[in-house]
């Protein structure tokens, strides 16, 4: 996890650099041959983005020094575990987590079935405590640009599926670049996700051109564009993309292929593995509460995310969407989502776990609760307002009516109140 403040390079071993943030050391990938020990750099997603002049770095570090320590103190205090009455069973499971032992499927099942208030409280507090112990207070806040809602696929759950009668839009490469420049230069983002339906109007050439332009902004570029050929992804890596966001959606192959007609489970999994192998930072995960999903599926979803060696877990509730084959499905309960976030944390102490916008659709408070149940990443939508509402993968998406500046302010207020350091937006 990196901070959005300059770090000092204190060691370089091959392509791995050790970075010091006010005494706290983090390992990052260094692809820049000009970086030397003693230099100041910005890093994101575990990758060095750029060098910055010493004078500028020291000024920024001076400015943030006190705030940095103050936030850590608040987080440490909030993430303590309060004594609560709990069953022997749960205590035993949580002790095993404490000793870094892997949970069995039976133990995972026990956790998913908790519904006693005290035990839920203890579960969430333990997950938050482990998050703090293993990741400290850094919280990624990436920007996301939803650049096209055209899609060749017909996923049963999705509001922009091919058969949906929604107004379609595509942002031109120039518009995407302008939006990104604004997000970086005026709003302060250091990592941007480019997301769309599976829209082959943006062919390899167009995508390469966009990625090359964005690379000039010295940011971490995430792609969330669905299945493309391995060659295209390898070329986009060459062009400067360094991360992908691609959920496997469900670990149940039968359910996957039923809900995502004309697509193939193994192909998606093999692509995610390949992308990890060639060096992409991988964000992957699943939908929570798809119709006919069993408890065993939910457990396998968590285990598969870990097996894929996800750098970031992206998991969120399935929100039934009018006009889709699943419009009449029931909405998943908030505690089920929080239990899955907490369990993901207990089974992967070091991962970044994204608290997705869909969670806020369930209930305004869930963003905060997600951050207090093991979550430590967020995204802010920086898509131009005229397109935001058209990217309607599910209804009542939080934040679509707000100006991005308001979203940033409320996110920063929330993070600071919890003692978290937003890694893209100052500190
Ligand atoms: N087309 C790309 C990326 C855009 S869709 C892809 O499918 O990978 C991004 C995510 O939206 C999907 O991964 C899916 O998990 C989520 N999504 C789609 N419909 C949803 C719904 N009804 N509720 C919640 N999330 C949904
Ligand atoms: Fe297309 Fe992605 Fe929606 Fe499926 S989930 S229909 S691939 S945008």
CSV table of C-alpha atoms and ligand atoms in Angstrom, one decimal:
chain,number,residue,atom,x,y,z
A,1,UNK,CA,0.0,0.0,0.0
A,2,UNK,CA,1.4,3.4,-0.9
A,3,UNK,CA,0.6,6.9,0.3
A,4,UNK,CA,-0.1,9.9,-1.9
A,5,UNK,CA,2.8,11.6,-0.4
A,6,UNK,CA,6.4,11.4,-1.6
A,7,UNK,CA,8.4,8.5,-0.2
A,8,UNK,CA,12.2,8.3,0.0
A,9,UNK,CA,14.0,5.4,-1.7
A,10,UNK,CA,16.2,3.8,1.0
A,11,UNK,CA,17.1,0.5,-0.8
A,12,UNK,CA,17.0,-0.9,-4.3
A,13,UNK,CA,17.4,-4.6,-4.9
A,14,UNK,CA,17.0,-5.5,-8.6
A,15,UNK,CA,13.6,-4.1,-9.5
A,16,UNK,CA,12.3,-3.8,-5.9
A,17,UNK,CA,12.7,-0.6,-4.0
A,18,UNK,CA,12.2,0.0,-0.3
A,19,UNK,CA,10.4,3.3,0.3
A,20,UNK,CA,10.3,5.2,3.6
A,21,UNK,CA,7.2,7.2,4.6
A,22,UNK,CA,8.1,9.1,7.8
A,23,UNK,CA,9.8,6.0,9.1
A,24,UNK,CA,7.4,3.4,7.8
A,25,UNK,CA,8.9,1.2,5.1
A,26,UNK,CA,7.0,-0.2,2.0
A,27,UNK,CA,8.3,-2.4,-0.8
A,28,UNK,CA,7.4,-1.3,-4.4
A,29,UNK,CA,8.2,-2.2,-7.9
A,30,UNK,CA,10.7,0.1,-9.6
A,31,UNK,CA,10.7,0.1,-13.4
A,32,UNK,CA,12.4,3.5,-13.6
A,33,UNK,CA,16.1,3.0,-14.2
A,34,UNK,CA,16.8,6.6,-13.2
A,35,UNK,CA,15.6,6.1,-9.6
A,36,UNK,CA,18.5,6.0,-7.1
A,37,UNK,CA,18.7,5.5,-3.4
A,38,UNK,CA,18.0,8.9,-1.7
A,39,UNK,CA,15.5,10.0,-4.4
A,40,UNK,CA,11.9,11.0,-3.6
A,41,UNK,CA,9.2,9.3,-5.5
A,42,UNK,CA,5.4,8.9,-5.8
A,43,UNK,CA,4.2,5.3,-5.8
A,44,UNK,CA,0.7,3.8,-6.3
A,45,UNK,CA,-0.5,0.2,-6.4
A,46,UNK,CA,3.0,-0.9,-5.3
A,47,UNK,CA,4.6,0.7,-8.4
A,48,UNK,CA,6.8,3.8,-8.6
A,49,UNK,CA,5.1,6.3,-10.8
A,50,UNK,CA,7.6,9.2,-10.9
A,51,UNK,CA,10.5,11.0,-9.3
A,52,UNK,CA,9.9,14.3,-7.7
A,53,UNK,CA,12.5,17.0,-6.8
A,54,UNK,CA,13.8,16.9,-3.3
A,55,UNK,CA,12.8,20.4,-2.4
A,56,UNK,CA,9.2,19.9,-3.5
A,57,UNK,CA,9.1,16.5,-1.7
A,58,UNK,CA,10.4,18.0,1.6
A,59,UNK,CA,7.8,20.8,1.5
A,60,UNK,CA,5.0,18.3,1.0
A,61,UNK,CA,6.3,16.0,3.7
A,62,UNK,CA,6.6,18.9,6.1
A,63,UNK,CA,3.0,19.9,5.4
A,64,UNK,CA,1.6,16.4,6.1
A,65,UNK,CA,3.9,15.3,8.9
A,66,UNK,CA,1.5,16.0,11.8
A,67,UNK,CA,-1.6,14.9,10.0
A,68,UNK,CA,0.1,11.6,9.1
A,69,UNK,CA,0.7,10.8,12.8
A,70,UNK,CA,-2.6,12.1,13.9
A,71,UNK,CA,-4.6,9.9,11.4
A,72,UNK,CA,-2.6,6.8,12.5
A,73,UNK,CA,-3.4,7.4,16.1
A,74,UNK,CA,-7.2,7.8,15.4
A,75,UNK,CA,-7.2,4.6,13.3
A,76,UNK,CA,-5.3,2.6,15.9
A,77,UNK,CA,-7.8,3.7,18.6
A,78,UNK,CA,-10.9,2.9,16.4
A,79,UNK,CA,-9.6,-0.5,15.4
A,80,UNK,CA,-9.2,-1.9,18.9
A,81,UNK,CA,-11.4,-4.8,19.7
A,82,UNK,CA,-13.9,-4.2,22.4
A,83,UNK,CA,-14.8,-7.0,24.8
A,84,UNK,CA,-18.1,-8.6,23.9
A,85,UNK,CA,-19.8,-11.8,24.9
A,86,UNK,CA,-19.2,-14.4,22.3
A,87,UNK,CA,-19.4,-18.2,21.7
A,88,UNK,CA,-16.4,-20.4,22.3
A,89,UNK,CA,-16.6,-21.4,18.7
A,90,UNK,CA,-16.2,-17.9,17.3
A,91,UNK,CA,-13.4,-17.1,19.7
A,92,UNK,CA,-11.5,-20.2,18.6
A,93,UNK,CA,-11.9,-19.3,15.0
A,94,UNK,CA,-10.7,-15.7,15.6
A,95,UNK,CA,-7.7,-16.9,17.6
A,96,UNK,CA,-6.7,-19.1,14.6
A,97,UNK,CA,-6.8,-16.0,12.4
A,98,UNK,CA,-4.6,-14.2,15.0
A,99,UNK,CA,-2.1,-17.0,14.6
A,100,UNK,CA,-2.1,-16.6,10.8
A,101,UNK,CA,-3.7,-20.0,10.4
A,102,UNK,CA,-5.9,-20.7,7.4
A,103,UNK,CA,-9.6,-21.1,8.1
A,104,UNK,CA,-11.4,-24.3,7.1
A,105,UNK,CA,-14.6,-24.2,5.0
A,106,UNK,CA,-16.5,-25.2,8.1
A,107,UNK,CA,-15.1,-22.2,10.0
A,108,UNK,CA,-15.9,-19.9,7.1
A,109,UNK,CA,-19.5,-21.3,7.1
A,110,UNK,CA,-19.8,-20.7,10.8
A,111,UNK,CA,-18.9,-17.0,10.2
A,112,UNK,CA,-21.3,-16.6,7.4
A,113,UNK,CA,-24.1,-17.9,9.6
A,114,UNK,CA,-23.5,-15.6,12.5
A,115,UNK,CA,-26.6,-13.5,13.3
A,116,UNK,CA,-26.2,-12.6,16.9
A,117,UNK,CA,-25.5,-8.9,17.4
A,118,UNK,CA,-22.5,-9.4,19.7
A,119,UNK,CA,-20.8,-11.9,17.5
A,120,UNK,CA,-21.3,-9.8,14.4
A,121,UNK,CA,-19.8,-6.8,16.3
A,122,UNK,CA,-16.8,-9.0,17.3
A,123,UNK,CA,-16.4,-10.3,13.8
A,124,UNK,CA,-16.3,-6.8,12.2
A,125,UNK,CA,-14.0,-5.4,14.9
A,126,UNK,CA,-11.6,-8.3,14.4
A,127,UNK,CA,-11.5,-7.8,10.7
A,128,UNK,CA,-10.9,-4.1,11.1
A,129,UNK,CA,-8.2,-4.8,13.7
A,130,UNK,CA,-6.4,-7.2,11.3
A,131,UNK,CA,-6.7,-4.7,8.5
A,132,UNK,CA,-5.0,-2.1,10.7
A,133,UNK,CA,-2.3,-4.5,11.9
A,134,UNK,CA,-1.4,-5.7,8.4
A,135,UNK,CA,-2.0,-2.7,6.2
A,136,UNK,CA,-2.0,0.3,8.6
A,137,UNK,CA,-4.3,3.2,7.7
A,138,UNK,CA,-3.7,3.7,4.0
A,139,UNK,CA,-6.8,3.6,1.9
A,140,UNK,CA,-6.7,3.6,-1.9
A,141,UNK,CA,-9.1,6.1,-3.5
A,142,UNK,CA,-9.0,5.5,-7.2
A,143,UNK,CA,-10.9,7.6,-9.7
A,144,UNK,CA,-13.1,5.7,-12.3
A,145,UNK,CA,-14.0,6.9,-15.8
A,146,UNK,CA,-16.9,5.0,-17.3
A,147,UNK,CA,-16.2,5.8,-20.9
A,148,UNK,CA,-18.8,3.7,-22.8
A,149,UNK,CA,-22.0,1.9,-22.0
A,150,UNK,CA,-22.1,-0.1,-25.2
A,151,UNK,CA,-21.7,-3.8,-24.6
A,152,UNK,CA,-21.7,-6.9,-26.8
A,153,UNK,CA,-22.5,-9.1,-23.9
A,154,UNK,CA,-25.9,-9.9,-22.4
A,155,UNK,CA,-25.2,-10.7,-18.7
A,156,UNK,CA,-28.5,-11.3,-17.0
A,157,UNK,CA,-27.7,-9.1,-14.0
A,158,UNK,CA,-26.5,-6.0,-15.8
A,159,UNK,CA,-28.4,-2.9,-16.7
A,160,UNK,CA,-26.3,-2.0,-19.8
A,161,UNK,CA,-26.4,-5.5,-21.3
A,162,UNK,CA,-26.8,-5.7,-25.0
A,163,UNK,CA,-30.6,-6.1,-25.0
A,164,UNK,CA,-31.2,-3.3,-22.5
A,165,UNK,CA,-33.1,-0.4,-23.9
A,166,UNK,CA,-30.8,2.3,-22.5
A,167,UNK,CA,-29.5,5.4,-24.2
A,168,UNK,CA,-26.0,4.5,-25.3
A,169,UNK,CA,-22.9,6.8,-25.2
A,170,UNK,CA,-19.2,6.6,-26.1
A,171,UNK,CA,-16.6,9.1,-25.0
A,172,UNK,CA,-14.1,10.0,-27.7
A,173,UNK,CA,-10.4,9.3,-26.9
A,174,UNK,CA,-9.9,13.0,-26.7
A,175,UNK,CA,-12.8,13.3,-24.1
A,176,UNK,CA,-11.4,10.4,-22.1
A,177,UNK,CA,-7.9,12.0,-22.0
A,178,UNK,CA,-9.4,15.4,-21.1
A,179,UNK,CA,-11.4,13.8,-18.3
A,180,UNK,CA,-8.3,12.0,-17.0
A,181,UNK,CA,-6.2,15.2,-17.2
A,182,UNK,CA,-8.8,17.0,-15.1
A,183,UNK,CA,-8.9,14.2,-12.6
A,184,UNK,CA,-5.2,14.2,-12.2
A,185,UNK,CA,-4.2,17.8,-12.5
A,186,UNK,CA,-7.2,19.5,-10.8
A,187,UNK,CA,-8.6,16.8,-8.5
A,188,UNK,CA,-5.4,15.1,-7.4
A,189,UNK,CA,-5.9,11.5,-8.5
A,190,UNK,CA,-2.9,9.3,-8.9
A,191,UNK,CA,-4.7,6.1,-10.2
A,192,UNK,CA,-7.6,5.9,-12.7
A,193,UNK,CA,-9.8,3.1,-13.7
A,194,UNK,CA,-11.0,3.1,-17.3
A,195,UNK,CA,-14.2,1.1,-17.4
A,196,UNK,CA,-16.7,0.2,-20.1
A,197,UNK,CA,-19.0,-2.5,-21.4
A,198,UNK,CA,-17.3,-4.9,-23.7
A,199,UNK,CA,-17.1,-2.4,-26.6
A,200,UNK,CA,-14.9,-3.3,-29.5
A,201,UNK,CA,-15.4,0.1,-31.0
A,202,UNK,CA,-12.3,0.8,-28.9
A,203,UNK,CA,-10.0,-1.5,-30.7
A,204,UNK,CA,-6.4,-2.2,-29.7
A,205,UNK,CA,-5.2,0.8,-31.6
A,206,UNK,CA,-7.6,3.3,-30.0
A,207,UNK,CA,-6.9,1.8,-26.5
A,208,UNK,CA,-3.2,1.9,-27.0
A,209,UNK,CA,-3.4,5.6,-28.0
A,210,UNK,CA,-5.5,6.4,-24.9
A,211,UNK,CA,-3.2,4.5,-22.6
A,212,UNK,CA,-0.1,6.1,-24.0
A,213,UNK,CA,-1.6,9.6,-23.5
A,214,UNK,CA,-2.6,8.7,-19.9
A,215,UNK,CA,0.9,7.4,-19.2
A,216,UNK,CA,2.2,10.9,-19.7
A,217,UNK,CA,0.2,11.9,-16.6
A,218,UNK,CA,2.4,9.5,-14.5
A,219,UNK,CA,-0.5,7.7,-12.9
A,220,UNK,CA,-1.4,4.0,-12.3
A,221,UNK,CA,-3.7,3.1,-15.2
A,222,UNK,CA,-6.3,0.4,-14.5
A,223,UNK,CA,-8.3,-1.2,-17.3
A,224,UNK,CA,-11.8,-2.6,-16.7
A,225,UNK,CA,-12.9,-3.4,-20.3
A,226,UNK,CA,-13.8,-7.1,-20.1
A,227,UNK,CA,-12.3,-9.9,-22.1
A,228,UNK,CA,-9.8,-9.1,-24.9
A,229,UNK,CA,-7.1,-11.2,-26.4
A,230,UNK,CA,-4.0,-12.0,-24.3
A,231,UNK,CA,-2.0,-10.2,-27.0
A,232,UNK,CA,-4.1,-7.0,-26.7
A,233,UNK,CA,-3.6,-7.0,-23.0
A,234,UNK,CA,0.1,-7.6,-23.4
A,235,UNK,CA,0.4,-4.7,-25.8
A,236,UNK,CA,-1.6,-2.4,-23.5
A,237,UNK,CA,0.8,-3.3,-20.7
A,238,UNK,CA,3.6,-2.3,-23.1
A,239,UNK,CA,1.8,1.0,-23.7
A,240,UNK,CA,1.7,1.7,-20.0
A,241,UNK,CA,-1.4,0.1,-18.4
A,242,UNK,CA,-0.4,-1.5,-15.1
A,243,UNK,CA,-3.6,-2.8,-13.5
A,244,UNK,CA,-6.8,-4.5,-14.4
A,245,UNK,CA,-10.2,-4.8,-12.7
A,246,UNK,CA,-11.9,-7.9,-13.8
A,247,UNK,CA,-14.2,-9.8,-11.6
A,248,UNK,CA,-14.8,-13.5,-12.2
A,249,UNK,CA,-18.3,-12.7,-10.9
A,250,UNK,CA,-19.0,-16.2,-9.5
A,251,UNK,CA,-16.9,-19.2,-8.9
A,252,UNK,CA,-19.8,-21.4,-9.8
A,253,UNK,CA,-19.1,-22.3,-13.5
A,254,UNK,CA,-22.7,-23.4,-14.1
A,255,UNK,CA,-24.1,-20.2,-12.7
A,256,UNK,CA,-21.5,-18.1,-14.5
A,257,UNK,CA,-22.4,-19.6,-17.9
A,258,UNK,CA,-26.1,-19.3,-17.2
A,259,UNK,CA,-25.9,-15.7,-16.2
A,260,UNK,CA,-23.3,-14.7,-18.8
A,261,UNK,CA,-24.6,-16.3,-22.0
A,262,UNK,CA,-22.0,-16.8,-24.8
A,263,UNK,CA,-19.1,-16.4,-22.4
A,264,UNK,CA,-16.8,-18.9,-20.9
A,265,UNK,CA,-15.8,-19.3,-17.2
A,266,UNK,CA,-12.4,-21.0,-17.9
A,267,UNK,CA,-11.5,-18.3,-20.5
A,268,UNK,CA,-12.1,-15.5,-17.9
A,269,UNK,CA,-10.2,-17.3,-15.2
A,270,UNK,CA,-7.3,-18.1,-17.5
A,271,UNK,CA,-7.2,-14.5,-18.7
A,272,UNK,CA,-7.1,-13.1,-15.1
A,273,UNK,CA,-4.2,-15.6,-14.3
A,274,UNK,CA,-2.3,-14.5,-17.4
A,275,UNK,CA,-2.7,-10.8,-16.6
A,276,UNK,CA,-1.3,-11.5,-13.2
A,277,UNK,CA,1.6,-13.4,-14.7
A,278,UNK,CA,2.6,-10.7,-17.1
A,279,UNK,CA,2.8,-8.1,-14.3
A,280,UNK,CA,-0.6,-6.4,-14.1
A,281,UNK,CA,-1.8,-5.5,-10.6
A,282,UNK,CA,-5.0,-7.5,-10.4
A,283,UNK,CA,-8.3,-6.5,-8.9
A,284,UNK,CA,-10.8,-9.3,-9.0
A,285,UNK,CA,-13.7,-10.7,-7.1
A,286,UNK,CA,-17.4,-11.4,-7.3
A,287,UNK,CA,-21.0,-10.4,-7.0
A,288,UNK,CA,-22.7,-11.1,-3.7
A,289,UNK,CA,-26.2,-12.6,-3.6
A,290,UNK,CA,-26.8,-13.7,-7.2
A,291,UNK,CA,-30.0,-15.7,-7.5
A,292,UNK,CA,-29.4,-19.4,-6.7
A,293,UNK,CA,-26.0,-18.8,-5.2
A,294,UNK,CA,-25.4,-21.2,-2.3
A,295,UNK,CA,-23.3,-20.7,0.8
A,296,UNK,CA,-20.7,-23.0,-0.7
A,297,UNK,CA,-20.5,-20.7,-3.7
A,298,UNK,CA,-20.0,-17.7,-1.5
A,299,UNK,CA,-17.1,-19.5,0.3
A,300,UNK,CA,-15.6,-20.6,-3.0
A,301,UNK,CA,-15.8,-17.0,-4.3
A,302,UNK,CA,-13.7,-15.8,-1.4
A,303,UNK,CA,-11.2,-18.7,-1.8
A,304,UNK,CA,-10.9,-18.2,-5.6
A,305,UNK,CA,-10.2,-14.5,-5.2
A,306,UNK,CA,-7.3,-15.5,-2.9
A,307,UNK,CA,-6.1,-18.3,-5.2
A,308,UNK,CA,-6.0,-15.8,-8.1
A,309,UNK,CA,-3.6,-13.8,-5.9
A,310,UNK,CA,-5.7,-10.7,-6.1
A,311,UNK,CA,-3.9,-7.5,-5.2
A,312,UNK,CA,-7.3,-6.0,-4.6
A,313,UNK,CA,-10.6,-7.7,-3.8
A,314,UNK,CA,-13.5,-6.2,-5.7
A,315,UNK,CA,-16.8,-7.6,-4.3
A,316,UNK,CA,-20.2,-6.0,-4.1
A,317,UNK,CA,-23.8,-6.8,-3.8
A,318,UNK,CA,-25.8,-7.8,-6.8
A,319,UNK,CA,-28.5,-5.1,-7.2
A,320,UNK,CA,-31.5,-6.2,-9.3
A,321,UNK,CA,-32.0,-4.0,-12.2
A,322,UNK,CA,-35.3,-3.2,-14.0
A,323,UNK,CA,-35.5,-4.3,-17.6
A,324,UNK,CA,-33.1,-7.3,-17.0
A,325,UNK,CA,-34.0,-11.0,-16.7
A,326,UNK,CA,-33.1,-10.7,-13.0
A,327,UNK,CA,-35.3,-7.7,-12.2
A,328,UNK,CA,-37.5,-9.6,-9.8
A,329,UNK,CA,-34.7,-11.1,-7.7
A,330,UNK,CA,-34.5,-10.1,-4.1
A,331,UNK,CA,-31.9,-7.7,-2.7
A,332,UNK,CA,-29.1,-9.1,-0.6
A,333,UNK,CA,-29.1,-8.2,3.1
A,334,UNK,CA,-26.5,-5.7,4.2
A,335,UNK,CA,-25.0,-7.9,7.0
A,336,UNK,CA,-24.4,-10.7,4.5
A,337,UNK,CA,-22.2,-8.3,2.4
A,338,UNK,CA,-20.4,-7.1,5.5
A,339,UNK,CA,-19.8,-10.7,6.7
A,340,UNK,CA,-18.3,-11.5,3.3
A,341,UNK,CA,-16.0,-8.4,3.4
A,342,UNK,CA,-14.9,-9.4,7.0
A,343,UNK,CA,-14.4,-13.0,6.0
A,344,UNK,CA,-12.3,-11.9,3.0
A,345,UNK,CA,-10.1,-9.9,5.3
A,346,UNK,CA,-9.8,-12.8,7.8
A,347,UNK,CA,-8.7,-15.1,5.0
A,348,UNK,CA,-6.3,-12.6,3.4
A,349,UNK,CA,-4.8,-10.3,5.9
A,350,UNK,CA,-2.7,-8.2,3.4
A,351,UNK,CA,-5.1,-7.6,0.5
A,352,UNK,CA,-6.7,-4.4,-0.4
A,353,UNK,CA,-10.4,-4.8,-0.2
A,354,UNK,CA,-12.6,-2.5,-2.1
A,355,UNK,CA,-15.7,-1.1,-0.6
A,356,UNK,CA,-17.8,-0.7,-3.8
A,357,UNK,CA,-20.3,1.9,-4.8
A,358,UNK,CA,-23.0,-0.8,-5.0
A,359,UNK,CA,-22.7,-1.2,-1.2
A,360,UNK,CA,-23.9,2.3,-0.8
A,361,UNK,CA,-26.9,1.6,-2.9
A,362,UNK,CA,-28.0,-0.9,-0.1
A,363,UNK,CA,-27.8,1.7,2.6
A,364,UNK,CA,-25.9,5.1,2.8
A,365,UNK,CA,-24.0,4.0,5.9
A,366,UNK,CA,-22.6,0.9,4.5
A,367,UNK,CA,-19.5,2.6,3.0
A,368,UNK,CA,-18.4,3.5,6.5
A,369,UNK,CA,-19.4,0.0,7.8
A,370,UNK,CA,-17.5,-1.7,4.9
A,371,UNK,CA,-14.4,0.3,5.9
A,372,UNK,CA,-14.9,-0.8,9.5
A,373,UNK,CA,-15.3,-4.5,8.6
A,374,UNK,CA,-12.0,-5.0,6.8
A,375,UNK,CA,-12.3,-2.8,3.7
A,376,UNK,CA,-9.5,-0.4,2.8
A,377,UNK,CA,-10.1,0.9,-0.8
A,378,UNK,CA,-12.7,3.1,-2.5
A,379,UNK,CA,-13.4,4.5,-5.9
A,380,UNK,CA,-14.8,7.9,-6.8
A,381,UNK,CA,-16.6,8.3,-10.1
A,382,UNK,CA,-15.0,11.0,-12.2
A,383,UNK,CA,-17.0,10.4,-15.3
A,384,UNK,CA,-18.5,13.6,-16.8
A,385,UNK,CA,-21.9,14.2,-15.3
A,386,UNK,CA,-23.8,13.9,-18.5
A,387,UNK,CA,-22.7,10.3,-18.9
A,388,UNK,CA,-22.8,9.1,-15.3
A,389,UNK,CA,-26.5,8.4,-15.2
A,390,UNK,CA,-26.4,6.5,-18.5
A,391,UNK,CA,-23.8,4.0,-17.1
A,392,UNK,CA,-26.7,2.3,-15.3
A,393,UNK,CA,-25.3,-1.2,-14.6
A,394,UNK,CA,-27.7,-1.2,-11.6
A,395,UNK,CA,-30.3,1.3,-10.4
A,396,UNK,CA,-29.8,4.1,-7.8
A,397,UNK,CA,-26.1,4.1,-8.2
A,398,UNK,CA,-24.7,6.3,-5.4
A,399,UNK,CA,-23.1,9.5,-6.3
A,400,UNK,CA,-24.5,9.8,-9.9
A,401,UNK,CA,-26.3,13.0,-9.1
A,402,UNK,CA,-23.4,14.6,-7.1
A,403,UNK,CA,-20.6,16.8,-8.4
A,404,UNK,CA,-17.3,15.0,-8.2
A,405,UNK,CA,-15.9,17.7,-5.8
A,406,UNK,CA,-18.7,17.0,-3.4
A,407,UNK,CA,-17.9,13.3,-3.6
A,408,UNK,CA,-14.3,13.9,-2.9
A,409,UNK,CA,-15.0,16.1,0.0
A,410,UNK,CA,-17.5,13.7,1.7
A,411,UNK,CA,-15.0,10.8,1.1
A,412,UNK,CA,-12.1,12.7,2.6
A,413,UNK,CA,-14.3,13.7,5.6
A,414,UNK,CA,-15.3,10.1,6.2
A,415,UNK,CA,-11.7,8.8,5.8
A,416,UNK,CA,-10.2,11.4,8.1
A,417,UNK,CA,-12.9,10.7,10.7
A,418,UNK,CA,-11.8,7.1,10.7
A,419,UNK,CA,-8.1,8.0,10.7
A,420,UNK,CA,-7.5,6.7,7.2
A,421,UNK,CA,-5.0,8.2,4.8
A,422,UNK,CA,-6.5,8.5,1.3
A,423,UNK,CA,-3.6,7.3,-0.8
A,424,UNK,CA,-4.6,9.2,-4.0
A,425,UNK,CA,-5.8,12.5,-2.6
A,426,UNK,CA,-3.1,13.9,-0.4
A,427,UNK,CA,-1.5,11.7,2.2
B,1,LIG,N1,-17.8,-5.0,-18.9
B,1,LIG,C1,-16.7,-5.2,-17.9
B,1,LIG,C2,-16.6,-4.0,-16.9
B,1,LIG,C3,-17.9,-3.3,-16.6
B,1,LIG,S1,-19.1,-4.1,-15.7
B,1,LIG,C4,-16.9,-6.5,-17.2
B,1,LIG,O1,-18.0,-7.0,-17.2
B,1,LIG,O2,-15.9,-6.9,-16.6
B,1,LIG,C5,-18.4,-3.9,-14.1
B,1,LIG,C6,-19.0,-4.7,-13.0
B,1,LIG,O3,-20.3,-4.3,-12.8
B,1,LIG,C7,-19.1,-6.2,-13.3
B,1,LIG,O4,-17.9,-6.8,-13.0
B,1,LIG,C8,-20.3,-6.6,-12.5
B,1,LIG,O5,-19.8,-7.4,-11.3
B,1,LIG,C9,-20.9,-5.3,-12.0
B,1,LIG,N2,-22.4,-5.3,-12.2
B,1,LIG,C10,-23.1,-5.5,-13.3
B,1,LIG,N3,-24.4,-5.6,-13.0
B,1,LIG,C11,-24.5,-5.4,-11.7
B,1,LIG,C12,-25.7,-5.3,-10.8
B,1,LIG,N4,-26.9,-5.5,-11.3
B,1,LIG,N5,-25.4,-5.1,-9.5
B,1,LIG,C13,-24.2,-4.9,-9.1
B,1,LIG,N6,-23.1,-5.0,-9.8
B,1,LIG,C14,-23.3,-5.2,-11.1
B,2,LIG,FE1,-21.3,-6.1,-20.4
B,2,LIG,FE2,-19.8,-6.1,-18.1
B,2,LIG,FE3,-22.5,-5.6,-18.1
B,2,LIG,FE4,-21.7,-8.0,-18.7
B,2,LIG,S1,-21.3,-6.9,-16.7
B,2,LIG,S2,-23.3,-6.9,-19.7
B,2,LIG,S3,-19.8,-7.6,-19.8
B,2,LIG,S4,-20.9,-4.3,-19.0
